[in-house]
C-alpha cells in the first residue's frame, strides 16, 4: 500500500454541539498518535452534490451528505491516498491505542448492532451494515459502483419529487444492507453504533436492559462508537453518555476489564 492514510470527517461548522466537538477531537487525537492525515470538511461537502439533487432530498439533508462523503472518498484516492477512511462526526474513539479499523482488503463498511424495543417489552438486536465508517483503497470497483447506485437513487428522487417519501437512510444502511445480503462486504467490527435506548442507559449510569442487550450481542470489543446524532433529541443525554464512556471506555464490555 502506497500513499497516506487519509481520515475524512464533515459537519456544519455553525451551531456545533459541544459533544460533537469532543467526538471530533477524539478522532483528531487518534490520527495524530498514529500518523494519519486528518481532513475536516464543513458545509462545502454538500456543495459537491448538484443543487437539484440537494433539493430533491427534501427534509433529509443526510441523504445528500451520504452522497457527498462518497465524493470525498473518491477525491482523496484520486489525489494519492493509499487508504481513504470516512468516519461520521458523531463517532468517538474510546481506545486510541487499540483502535485499528483499517482492515485488510480494498474496501469495507461498518457493522452495527442496533438495539430496539419490541412490543410487549424488552429489546432485540439487529445486525446491519452502516456507512458511518467506510474504508476505500485504490483500484477497488466498489466505490465507483456504490457512488453510481447512490447517484441513480438521488436522480430518481429529483425526477419523481419523492425525497420526502423515502427513509433518510436510503443510500446509507438501506442500500448497503441490501447489497451486503447478496454480495457480502468486508465489515469493520470495531466501530459500534449506539441506539437511543442504549445511549440513555449509559447516560443514566445504569446497567439497563438495552445496554445489556447490546453487550450480549458483541462479538468483538468496540474501540469507537457512533452516538447516532440524527436521533438525539437532548444534547445533554449525549454529553452525559459521552463523558461516562470516556471516563470508563470498558463500560460497553465490562467483562473485559482487567481483574
PDB file of N, CA and C in Angstrom, residues 88-181:
ATOM      1  N   UNK A  88     -18.110   9.247  10.592  1.00  0.00           N
ATOM      2  CA  UNK A  88     -19.105  10.259  10.922  1.00  0.00           C
ATOM      3  C   UNK A  88     -18.603  11.145  12.055  1.00  0.00           C
ATOM      4  N   UNK A  89     -19.111  12.378  12.079  1.00  0.00           N
ATOM      5  CA  UNK A  89     -18.672  13.347  13.091  1.00  0.00           C
ATOM      6  C   UNK A  89     -19.115  12.969  14.493  1.00  0.00           C
ATOM      7  N   UNK A  90     -20.131  12.122  14.626  1.00  0.00           N
ATOM      8  CA  UNK A  90     -20.610  11.717  15.951  1.00  0.00           C
ATOM      9  C   UNK A  90     -20.015  10.386  16.400  1.00  0.00           C
ATOM     10  N   UNK A  91     -18.875  10.023  15.832  1.00  0.00           N
ATOM     11  CA  UNK A  91     -18.118   8.855  16.279  1.00  0.00           C
ATOM     12  C   UNK A  91     -17.054   9.308  17.275  1.00  0.00           C
ATOM     13  N   UNK A  92     -17.003   8.659  18.426  1.00  0.00           N
ATOM     14  CA  UNK A  92     -15.975   8.953  19.417  1.00  0.00           C
ATOM     15  C   UNK A  92     -15.031   7.757  19.515  1.00  0.00           C
ATOM     16  N   UNK A  93     -13.740   8.028  19.484  1.00  0.00           N
ATOM     17  CA  UNK A  93     -12.739   6.981  19.673  1.00  0.00           C
ATOM     18  C   UNK A  93     -12.523   6.808  21.169  1.00  0.00           C
ATOM     19  N   UNK A  94     -12.774   5.608  21.657  1.00  0.00           N
ATOM     20  CA  UNK A  94     -12.678   5.334  23.094  1.00  0.00           C
ATOM     21  C   UNK A  94     -11.312   4.796  23.499  1.00  0.00           C
ATOM     22  N   UNK A  95     -10.644   4.130  22.585  1.00  0.00           N
ATOM     23  CA  UNK A  95      -9.354   3.499  22.885  1.00  0.00           C
ATOM     24  C   UNK A  95      -8.396   3.823  21.751  1.00  0.00           C
ATOM     25  N   UNK A  96      -7.695   4.960  21.865  1.00  0.00           N
ATOM     26  CA  UNK A  96      -6.851   5.416  20.760  1.00  0.00           C
ATOM     27  C   UNK A  96      -5.707   4.444  20.472  1.00  0.00           C
ATOM     28  N   UNK A  97      -5.217   3.764  21.496  1.00  0.00           N
ATOM     29  CA  UNK A  97      -4.081   2.865  21.300  1.00  0.00           C
ATOM     30  C   UNK A  97      -4.470   1.626  20.499  1.00  0.00           C
ATOM     31  N   UNK A  98      -5.652   1.079  20.776  1.00  0.00           N
ATOM     32  CA  UNK A  98      -6.033  -0.194  20.165  1.00  0.00           C
ATOM     33  C   UNK A  98      -7.045  -0.062  19.037  1.00  0.00           C
ATOM     34  N   UNK A  99      -7.530   1.129  18.773  1.00  0.00           N
ATOM     35  CA  UNK A  99      -8.482   1.320  17.684  1.00  0.00           C
ATOM     36  C   UNK A  99      -7.749   1.191  16.356  1.00  0.00           C
ATOM     37  N   UNK A 100      -8.082   0.167  15.597  1.00  0.00           N
ATOM     38  CA  UNK A 100      -7.424  -0.087  14.313  1.00  0.00           C
ATOM     39  C   UNK A 100      -8.474  -0.597  13.317  1.00  0.00           C
ATOM     40  N   UNK A 101      -9.250   0.339  12.734  1.00  0.00           N
ATOM     41  CA  UNK A 101     -10.324  -0.081  11.824  1.00  0.00           C
ATOM     42  C   UNK A 101      -9.858  -0.337  10.400  1.00  0.00           C
ATOM     43  N   UNK A 102      -8.568  -0.148  10.114  1.00  0.00           N
ATOM     44  CA  UNK A 102      -8.063  -0.257   8.750  1.00  0.00           C
ATOM     45  C   UNK A 102      -7.752  -1.715   8.431  1.00  0.00           C
ATOM     46  N   UNK A 103      -8.798  -2.479   8.189  1.00  0.00           N
ATOM     47  CA  UNK A 103      -8.655  -3.913   7.986  1.00  0.00           C
ATOM     48  C   UNK A 103      -8.054  -4.192   6.609  1.00  0.00           C
ATOM     49  N   UNK A 104      -7.638  -5.425   6.402  1.00  0.00           N
ATOM     50  CA  UNK A 104      -7.060  -5.818   5.122  1.00  0.00           C
ATOM     51  C   UNK A 104      -8.129  -5.781   4.035  1.00  0.00           C
ATOM     52  N   UNK A 105      -7.682  -5.575   2.820  1.00  0.00           N
ATOM     53  CA  UNK A 105      -8.607  -5.592   1.698  1.00  0.00           C
ATOM     54  C   UNK A 105      -8.745  -4.223   1.053  1.00  0.00           C
ATOM     55  N   UNK A 106      -9.541  -4.173   0.001  1.00  0.00           N
ATOM     56  CA  UNK A 106      -9.651  -2.953  -0.796  1.00  0.00           C
ATOM     57  C   UNK A 106     -10.785  -2.048  -0.352  1.00  0.00           C
ATOM     58  N   UNK A 107     -11.706  -2.558   0.479  1.00  0.00           N
ATOM     59  CA  UNK A 107     -12.858  -1.756   0.879  1.00  0.00           C
ATOM     60  C   UNK A 107     -13.521  -2.421   2.080  1.00  0.00           C
ATOM     61  N   UNK A 108     -14.274  -1.640   2.834  1.00  0.00           N
ATOM     62  CA  UNK A 108     -15.022  -2.183   3.971  1.00  0.00           C
ATOM     63  C   UNK A 108     -16.030  -1.147   4.443  1.00  0.00           C
ATOM     64  N   UNK A 109     -17.086  -1.644   5.086  1.00  0.00           N
ATOM     65  CA  UNK A 109     -18.111  -0.790   5.673  1.00  0.00           C
ATOM     66  C   UNK A 109     -18.298  -1.177   7.138  1.00  0.00           C
ATOM     67  N   UNK A 110     -18.948  -0.305   7.878  1.00  0.00           N
ATOM     68  CA  UNK A 110     -19.151  -0.556   9.291  1.00  0.00           C
ATOM     69  C   UNK A 110     -20.228  -1.602   9.566  1.00  0.00           C
ATOM     70  N   UNK A 111     -20.086  -2.252  10.706  1.00  0.00           N
ATOM     71  CA  UNK A 111     -21.096  -3.206  11.189  1.00  0.00           C
ATOM     72  C   UNK A 111     -21.720  -2.638  12.456  1.00  0.00           C
ATOM     73  N   UNK A 112     -23.034  -2.644  12.524  1.00  0.00           N
ATOM     74  CA  UNK A 112     -23.695  -2.147  13.717  1.00  0.00           C
ATOM     75  C   UNK A 112     -24.537  -3.231  14.369  1.00  0.00           C
ATOM     76  N   UNK A 113     -24.620  -3.156  15.689  1.00  0.00           N
ATOM     77  CA  UNK A 113     -25.589  -3.936  16.458  1.00  0.00           C
ATOM     78  C   UNK A 113     -26.604  -2.927  16.967  1.00  0.00           C
ATOM     79  N   UNK A 114     -27.769  -2.928  16.370  1.00  0.00           N
ATOM     80  CA  UNK A 114     -28.783  -1.916  16.654  1.00  0.00           C
ATOM     81  C   UNK A 114     -29.810  -2.497  17.626  1.00  0.00           C
ATOM     82  N   UNK A 115     -29.928  -1.862  18.771  1.00  0.00           N
ATOM     83  CA  UNK A 115     -30.834  -2.342  19.806  1.00  0.00           C
ATOM     84  C   UNK A 115     -32.125  -1.537  19.746  1.00  0.00           C
ATOM     85  N   UNK A 116     -33.246  -2.231  19.642  1.00  0.00           N
ATOM     86  CA  UNK A 116     -34.545  -1.567  19.568  1.00  0.00           C
ATOM     87  C   UNK A 116     -35.546  -2.285  20.451  1.00  0.00           C
ATOM     88  N   UNK A 117     -36.537  -1.527  20.916  1.00  0.00           N
ATOM     89  CA  UNK A 117     -37.564  -2.113  21.780  1.00  0.00           C
ATOM     90  C   UNK A 117     -38.517  -2.959  20.951  1.00  0.00           C
ATOM     91  N   UNK A 118     -39.149  -3.902  21.612  1.00  0.00           N
ATOM     92  CA  UNK A 118     -40.134  -4.764  20.963  1.00  0.00           C
ATOM     93  C   UNK A 118     -41.459  -4.625  21.691  1.00  0.00           C
ATOM     94  N   UNK A 119     -42.542  -4.884  20.988  1.00  0.00           N
ATOM     95  CA  UNK A 119     -43.861  -4.797  21.600  1.00  0.00           C
ATOM     96  C   UNK A 119     -43.974  -5.818  22.719  1.00  0.00           C
ATOM     97  N   UNK A 120     -44.542  -5.396  23.814  1.00  0.00           N
ATOM     98  CA  UNK A 120     -44.656  -6.281  24.967  1.00  0.00           C
ATOM     99  C   UNK A 120     -43.520  -6.126  25.944  1.00  0.00           C
ATOM    100  N   UNK A 121     -42.550  -5.280  25.587  1.00  0.00           N
ATOM    101  CA  UNK A 121     -41.424  -5.036  26.478  1.00  0.00           C
ATOM    102  C   UNK A 121     -40.163  -5.750  26.043  1.00  0.00           C
ATOM    103  N   UNK A 122     -39.054  -5.282  26.529  1.00  0.00           N
ATOM    104  CA  UNK A 122     -37.760  -5.876  26.209  1.00  0.00           C
ATOM    105  C   UNK A 122     -37.149  -5.268  24.958  1.00  0.00           C
ATOM    106  N   UNK A 123     -36.015  -5.829  24.570  1.00  0.00           N
ATOM    107  CA  UNK A 123     -35.261  -5.299  23.435  1.00  0.00           C
ATOM    108  C   UNK A 123     -34.771  -6.443  22.564  1.00  0.00           C
ATOM    109  N   UNK A 124     -34.504  -6.108  21.317  1.00  0.00           N
ATOM    110  CA  UNK A 124     -33.899  -7.075  20.408  1.00  0.00           C
ATOM    111  C   UNK A 124     -32.739  -6.405  19.680  1.00  0.00           C
ATOM    112  N   UNK A 125     -31.844  -7.226  19.167  1.00  0.00           N
ATOM    113  CA  UNK A 125     -30.677  -6.739  18.440  1.00  0.00           C
ATOM    114  C   UNK A 125     -30.816  -7.057  16.962  1.00  0.00           C
ATOM    115  N   UNK A 126     -30.503  -6.074  16.144  1.00  0.00           N
ATOM    116  CA  UNK A 126     -30.474  -6.269  14.693  1.00  0.00           C
ATOM    117  C   UNK A 126     -29.063  -5.928  14.206  1.00  0.00           C
ATOM    118  N   UNK A 127     -28.485  -6.796  13.407  1.00  0.00           N
ATOM    119  CA  UNK A 127     -27.155  -6.553  12.866  1.00  0.00           C
ATOM    120  C   UNK A 127     -27.284  -6.007  11.446  1.00  0.00           C
ATOM    121  N   UNK A 128     -26.720  -4.824  11.254  1.00  0.00           N
ATOM    122  CA  UNK A 128     -26.833  -4.131   9.983  1.00  0.00           C
ATOM    123  C   UNK A 128     -25.462  -3.689   9.488  1.00  0.00           C
ATOM    124  N   UNK A 129     -25.434  -3.199   8.260  1.00  0.00           N
ATOM    125  CA  UNK A 129     -24.251  -2.584   7.688  1.00  0.00           C
ATOM    126  C   UNK A 129     -24.488  -1.072   7.667  1.00  0.00           C
ATOM    127  N   UNK A 130     -23.487  -0.286   8.034  1.00  0.00           N
ATOM    128  CA  UNK A 130     -23.687   1.162   8.061  1.00  0.00           C
ATOM    129  C   UNK A 130     -22.556   1.884   7.329  1.00  0.00           C
ATOM    130  N   UNK A 131     -22.822   3.145   7.031  1.00  0.00           N
ATOM    131  CA  UNK A 131     -21.839   3.964   6.308  1.00  0.00           C
ATOM    132  C   UNK A 131     -21.245   5.049   7.196  1.00  0.00           C
ATOM    133  N   UNK A 132     -21.333   4.885   8.519  1.00  0.00           N
ATOM    134  CA  UNK A 132     -20.651   5.810   9.434  1.00  0.00           C
ATOM    135  C   UNK A 132     -19.148   5.573   9.422  1.00  0.00           C
ATOM    136  N   UNK A 133     -18.742   4.396   8.961  1.00  0.00           N
ATOM    137  CA  UNK A 133     -17.327   4.067   8.778  1.00  0.00           C
ATOM    138  C   UNK A 133     -17.193   3.394   7.413  1.00  0.00           C
ATOM    139  N   UNK A 134     -16.405   4.005   6.548  1.00  0.00           N
ATOM    140  CA  UNK A 134     -16.181   3.465   5.201  1.00  0.00           C
ATOM    141  C   UNK A 134     -14.678   3.511   4.911  1.00  0.00           C
ATOM    142  N   UNK A 135     -14.139   2.389   4.477  1.00  0.00           N
ATOM    143  CA  UNK A 135     -12.736   2.329   4.079  1.00  0.00           C
ATOM    144  C   UNK A 135     -12.642   2.001   2.596  1.00  0.00           C
ATOM    145  N   UNK A 136     -11.858   2.773   1.872  1.00  0.00           N
ATOM    146  CA  UNK A 136     -11.646   2.521   0.449  1.00  0.00           C
ATOM    147  C   UNK A 136     -10.161   2.646   0.129  1.00  0.00           C
ATOM    148  N   UNK A 137      -9.682   1.763  -0.746  1.00  0.00           N
ATOM    149  CA  UNK A 137      -8.303   1.819  -1.224  1.00  0.00           C
ATOM    150  C   UNK A 137      -8.299   1.863  -2.753  1.00  0.00           C
ATOM    151  N   UNK A 138      -7.197   2.318  -3.345  1.00  0.00           N
ATOM    152  CA  UNK A 138      -7.154   2.481  -4.803  1.00  0.00           C
ATOM    153  C   UNK A 138      -7.406   1.174  -5.545  1.00  0.00           C
ATOM    154  N   UNK A 139      -8.069   1.295  -6.679  1.00  0.00           N
ATOM    155  CA  UNK A 139      -8.265   0.151  -7.553  1.00  0.00           C
ATOM    156  C   UNK A 139      -9.476  -0.694  -7.241  1.00  0.00           C
ATOM    157  N   UNK A 140     -10.192  -0.398  -6.152  1.00  0.00           N
ATOM    158  CA  UNK A 140     -11.366  -1.228  -5.858  1.00  0.00           C
ATOM    159  C   UNK A 140     -12.533  -0.787  -6.745  1.00  0.00           C
ATOM    160  N   UNK A 141     -13.384  -1.740  -7.154  1.00  0.00           N
ATOM    161  CA  UNK A 141     -14.528  -1.382  -8.004  1.00  0.00           C
ATOM    162  C   UNK A 141     -15.750  -0.966  -7.212  1.00  0.00           C
ATOM    163  N   UNK A 142     -15.714  -1.129  -5.896  1.00  0.00           N
ATOM    164  CA  UNK A 142     -16.921  -0.943  -5.090  1.00  0.00           C
ATOM    165  C   UNK A 142     -17.306   0.529  -4.986  1.00  0.00           C
ATOM    166  N   UNK A 143     -16.332   1.411  -4.789  1.00  0.00           N
ATOM    167  CA  UNK A 143     -16.654   2.822  -4.605  1.00  0.00           C
ATOM    168  C   UNK A 143     -17.365   3.386  -5.829  1.00  0.00           C
ATOM    169  N   UNK A 144     -16.861   3.072  -7.023  1.00  0.00           N
ATOM    170  CA  UNK A 144     -17.492   3.587  -8.244  1.00  0.00           C
ATOM    171  C   UNK A 144     -18.915   3.056  -8.379  1.00  0.00           C
ATOM    172  N   UNK A 145     -19.101   1.763  -8.096  1.00  0.00           N
ATOM    173  CA  UNK A 145     -20.446   1.197  -8.212  1.00  0.00           C
ATOM    174  C   UNK A 145     -21.386   1.779  -7.178  1.00  0.00           C
ATOM    175  N   UNK A 146     -20.918   1.865  -5.932  1.00  0.00           N
ATOM    176  CA  UNK A 146     -21.760   2.405  -4.865  1.00  0.00           C
ATOM    177  C   UNK A 146     -22.135   3.859  -5.159  1.00  0.00           C
ATOM    178  N   UNK A 147     -21.165   4.632  -5.628  1.00  0.00           N
ATOM    179  CA  UNK A 147     -21.444   6.030  -5.975  1.00  0.00           C
ATOM    180  C   UNK A 147     -22.467   6.114  -7.099  1.00  0.00           C
ATOM    181  N   UNK A 148     -22.304   5.272  -8.114  1.00  0.00           N
ATOM    182  CA  UNK A 148     -23.252   5.266  -9.232  1.00  0.00           C
ATOM    183  C   UNK A 148     -24.649   4.901  -8.751  1.00  0.00           C
ATOM    184  N   UNK A 149     -24.760   3.877  -7.915  1.00  0.00           N
ATOM    185  CA  UNK A 149     -26.073   3.464  -7.421  1.00  0.00           C
ATOM    186  C   UNK A 149     -26.710   4.574  -6.590  1.00  0.00           C
ATOM    187  N   UNK A 150     -25.905   5.232  -5.747  1.00  0.00           N
ATOM    188  CA  UNK A 150     -26.427   6.327  -4.923  1.00  0.00           C
ATOM    189  C   UNK A 150     -26.893   7.484  -5.798  1.00  0.00           C
ATOM    190  N   UNK A 151     -26.109   7.806  -6.831  1.00  0.00           N
ATOM    191  CA  UNK A 151     -26.490   8.885  -7.739  1.00  0.00           C
ATOM    192  C   UNK A 151     -27.791   8.566  -8.461  1.00  0.00           C
ATOM    193  N   UNK A 152     -27.964   7.320  -8.867  1.00  0.00           N
ATOM    194  CA  UNK A 152     -29.204   6.928  -9.566  1.00  0.00           C
ATOM    195  C   UNK A 152     -30.406   7.090  -8.640  1.00  0.00           C
ATOM    196  N   UNK A 153     -30.232   6.739  -7.380  1.00  0.00           N
ATOM    197  CA  UNK A 153     -31.343   6.883  -6.435  1.00  0.00           C
ATOM    198  C   UNK A 153     -31.705   8.353  -6.267  1.00  0.00           C
ATOM    199  N   UNK A 154     -30.705   9.201  -6.061  1.00  0.00           N
ATOM    200  CA  UNK A 154     -30.970  10.625  -5.859  1.00  0.00           C
ATOM    201  C   UNK A 154     -31.514  11.251  -7.142  1.00  0.00           C
ATOM    202  N   UNK A 155     -31.009  10.827  -8.280  1.00  0.00           N
ATOM    203  CA  UNK A 155     -31.509  11.333  -9.551  1.00  0.00           C
ATOM    204  C   UNK A 155     -32.989  10.997  -9.728  1.00  0.00           C
ATOM    205  N   UNK A 156     -33.370   9.796  -9.334  1.00  0.00           N
ATOM    206  CA  UNK A 156     -34.780   9.419  -9.421  1.00  0.00           C
ATOM    207  C   UNK A 156     -35.639  10.234  -8.468  1.00  0.00           C
ATOM    208  N   UNK A 157     -35.082  10.549  -7.291  1.00  0.00           N
ATOM    209  CA  UNK A 157     -35.816  11.407  -6.363  1.00  0.00           C
ATOM    210  C   UNK A 157     -36.039  12.781  -6.985  1.00  0.00           C
ATOM    211  N   UNK A 158     -35.018  13.284  -7.692  1.00  0.00           N
ATOM    212  CA  UNK A 158     -35.147  14.592  -8.338  1.00  0.00           C
ATOM    213  C   UNK A 158     -36.194  14.556  -9.443  1.00  0.00           C
ATOM    214  N   UNK A 159     -36.262  13.424 -10.146  1.00  0.00           N
ATOM    215  CA  UNK A 159     -37.227  13.296 -11.240  1.00  0.00           C
ATOM    216  C   UNK A 159     -38.644  13.110 -10.728  1.00  0.00           C
ATOM    217  N   UNK A 160     -38.770  12.285  -9.672  1.00  0.00           N
ATOM    218  CA  UNK A 160     -40.093  11.928  -9.158  1.00  0.00           C
ATOM    219  C   UNK A 160     -40.595  12.845  -8.057  1.00  0.00           C
ATOM    220  N   UNK A 161     -39.699  13.707  -7.540  1.00  0.00           N
ATOM    221  CA  UNK A 161     -40.089  14.568  -6.429  1.00  0.00           C
ATOM    222  C   UNK A 161     -40.422  13.783  -5.177  1.00  0.00           C
ATOM    223  N   UNK A 162     -39.707  12.680  -4.949  1.00  0.00           N
ATOM    224  CA  UNK A 162     -40.055  11.786  -3.849  1.00  0.00           C
ATOM    225  C   UNK A 162     -39.132  11.828  -2.665  1.00  0.00           C
ATOM    226  N   UNK A 163     -38.365  12.912  -2.517  1.00  0.00           N
ATOM    227  CA  UNK A 163     -37.384  12.960  -1.447  1.00  0.00           C
ATOM    228  C   UNK A 163     -37.969  12.846  -0.061  1.00  0.00           C
ATOM    229  N   UNK A 164     -39.222  13.292   0.108  1.00  0.00           N
ATOM    230  CA  UNK A 164     -39.847  13.210   1.427  1.00  0.00           C
ATOM    231  C   UNK A 164     -40.554  11.884   1.660  1.00  0.00           C
ATOM    232  N   UNK A 165     -40.538  11.016   0.657  1.00  0.00           N
ATOM    233  CA  UNK A 165     -41.264   9.752   0.782  1.00  0.00           C
ATOM    234  C   UNK A 165     -40.349   8.553   0.961  1.00  0.00           C
ATOM    235  N   UNK A 166     -39.076   8.799   1.092  1.00  0.00           N
ATOM    236  CA  UNK A 166     -38.126   7.708   1.293  1.00  0.00           C
ATOM    237  C   UNK A 166     -37.466   7.873   2.648  1.00  0.00           C
ATOM    238  N   UNK A 167     -36.968   6.792   3.246  1.00  0.00           N
ATOM    239  CA  UNK A 167     -36.281   6.918   4.533  1.00  0.00           C
ATOM    240  C   UNK A 167     -34.957   7.648   4.358  1.00  0.00           C
ATOM    241  N   UNK A 168     -34.519   8.389   5.372  1.00  0.00           N
ATOM    242  CA  UNK A 168     -33.264   9.135   5.243  1.00  0.00           C
ATOM    243  C   UNK A 168     -32.050   8.236   5.082  1.00  0.00           C
ATOM    244  N   UNK A 169     -32.196   6.946   5.386  1.00  0.00           N
ATOM    245  CA  UNK A 169     -31.077   6.009   5.258  1.00  0.00           C
ATOM    246  C   UNK A 169     -31.041   5.325   3.888  1.00  0.00           C
ATOM    247  N   UNK A 170     -31.769   5.884   2.900  1.00  0.00           N
ATOM    248  CA  UNK A 170     -31.985   5.184   1.638  1.00  0.00           C
ATOM    249  C   UNK A 170     -30.690   4.817   0.922  1.00  0.00           C
ATOM    250  N   UNK A 171     -29.674   5.715   0.910  1.00  0.00           N
ATOM    251  CA  UNK A 171     -28.425   5.362   0.233  1.00  0.00           C
ATOM    252  C   UNK A 171     -27.321   5.019   1.231  1.00  0.00           C
ATOM    253  N   UNK A 172     -27.687   4.964   2.512  1.00  0.00           N
ATOM    254  CA  UNK A 172     -26.763   4.521   3.542  1.00  0.00           C
ATOM    255  C   UNK A 172     -27.062   3.081   3.919  1.00  0.00           C
ATOM    256  N   UNK A 173     -27.501   2.842   5.152  1.00  0.00           N
ATOM    257  CA  UNK A 173     -27.742   1.465   5.596  1.00  0.00           C
ATOM    258  C   UNK A 173     -28.765   0.696   4.766  1.00  0.00           C
ATOM    259  N   UNK A 174     -29.786   1.387   4.222  1.00  0.00           N
ATOM    260  CA  UNK A 174     -30.799   0.662   3.441  1.00  0.00           C
ATOM    261  C   UNK A 174     -30.181   0.049   2.188  1.00  0.00           C
ATOM    262  N   UNK A 175     -29.475   0.862   1.413  1.00  0.00           N
ATOM    263  CA  UNK A 175     -28.851   0.347   0.193  1.00  0.00           C
ATOM    264  C   UNK A 175     -27.729  -0.625   0.517  1.00  0.00           C
ATOM    265  N   UNK A 176     -26.869  -0.267   1.469  1.00  0.00           N
ATOM    266  CA  UNK A 176     -25.752  -1.139   1.806  1.00  0.00           C
ATOM    267  C   UNK A 176     -26.218  -2.473   2.359  1.00  0.00           C
ATOM    268  N   UNK A 177     -27.287  -2.431   3.179  1.00  0.00           N
ATOM    269  CA  UNK A 177     -27.794  -3.684   3.738  1.00  0.00           C
ATOM    270  C   UNK A 177     -28.281  -4.629   2.657  1.00  0.00           C
ATOM    271  N   UNK A 178     -29.016  -4.088   1.681  1.00  0.00           N
ATOM    272  CA  UNK A 178     -29.495  -4.933   0.590  1.00  0.00           C
ATOM    273  C   UNK A 178     -28.354  -5.510  -0.233  1.00  0.00           C
ATOM    274  N   UNK A 179     -27.354  -4.683  -0.526  1.00  0.00           N
ATOM    275  CA  UNK A 179     -26.208  -5.164  -1.282  1.00  0.00           C
ATOM    276  C   UNK A 179     -25.409  -6.198  -0.491  1.00  0.00           C
ATOM    277  N   UNK A 180     -25.233  -5.923   0.807  1.00  0.00           N
ATOM    278  CA  UNK A 180     -24.440  -6.842   1.630  1.00  0.00           C
ATOM    279  C   UNK A 180     -25.091  -8.220   1.702  1.00  0.00           C
ATOM    280  N   UNK A 181     -26.415  -8.267   1.754  1.00  0.00           N
ATOM    281  CA  UNK A 181     -27.103  -9.557   1.829  1.00  0.00           C
ATOM    282  C   UNK A 181     -26.810 -10.425   0.620  1.00  0.00           C
TER     283      UNK A 181
END
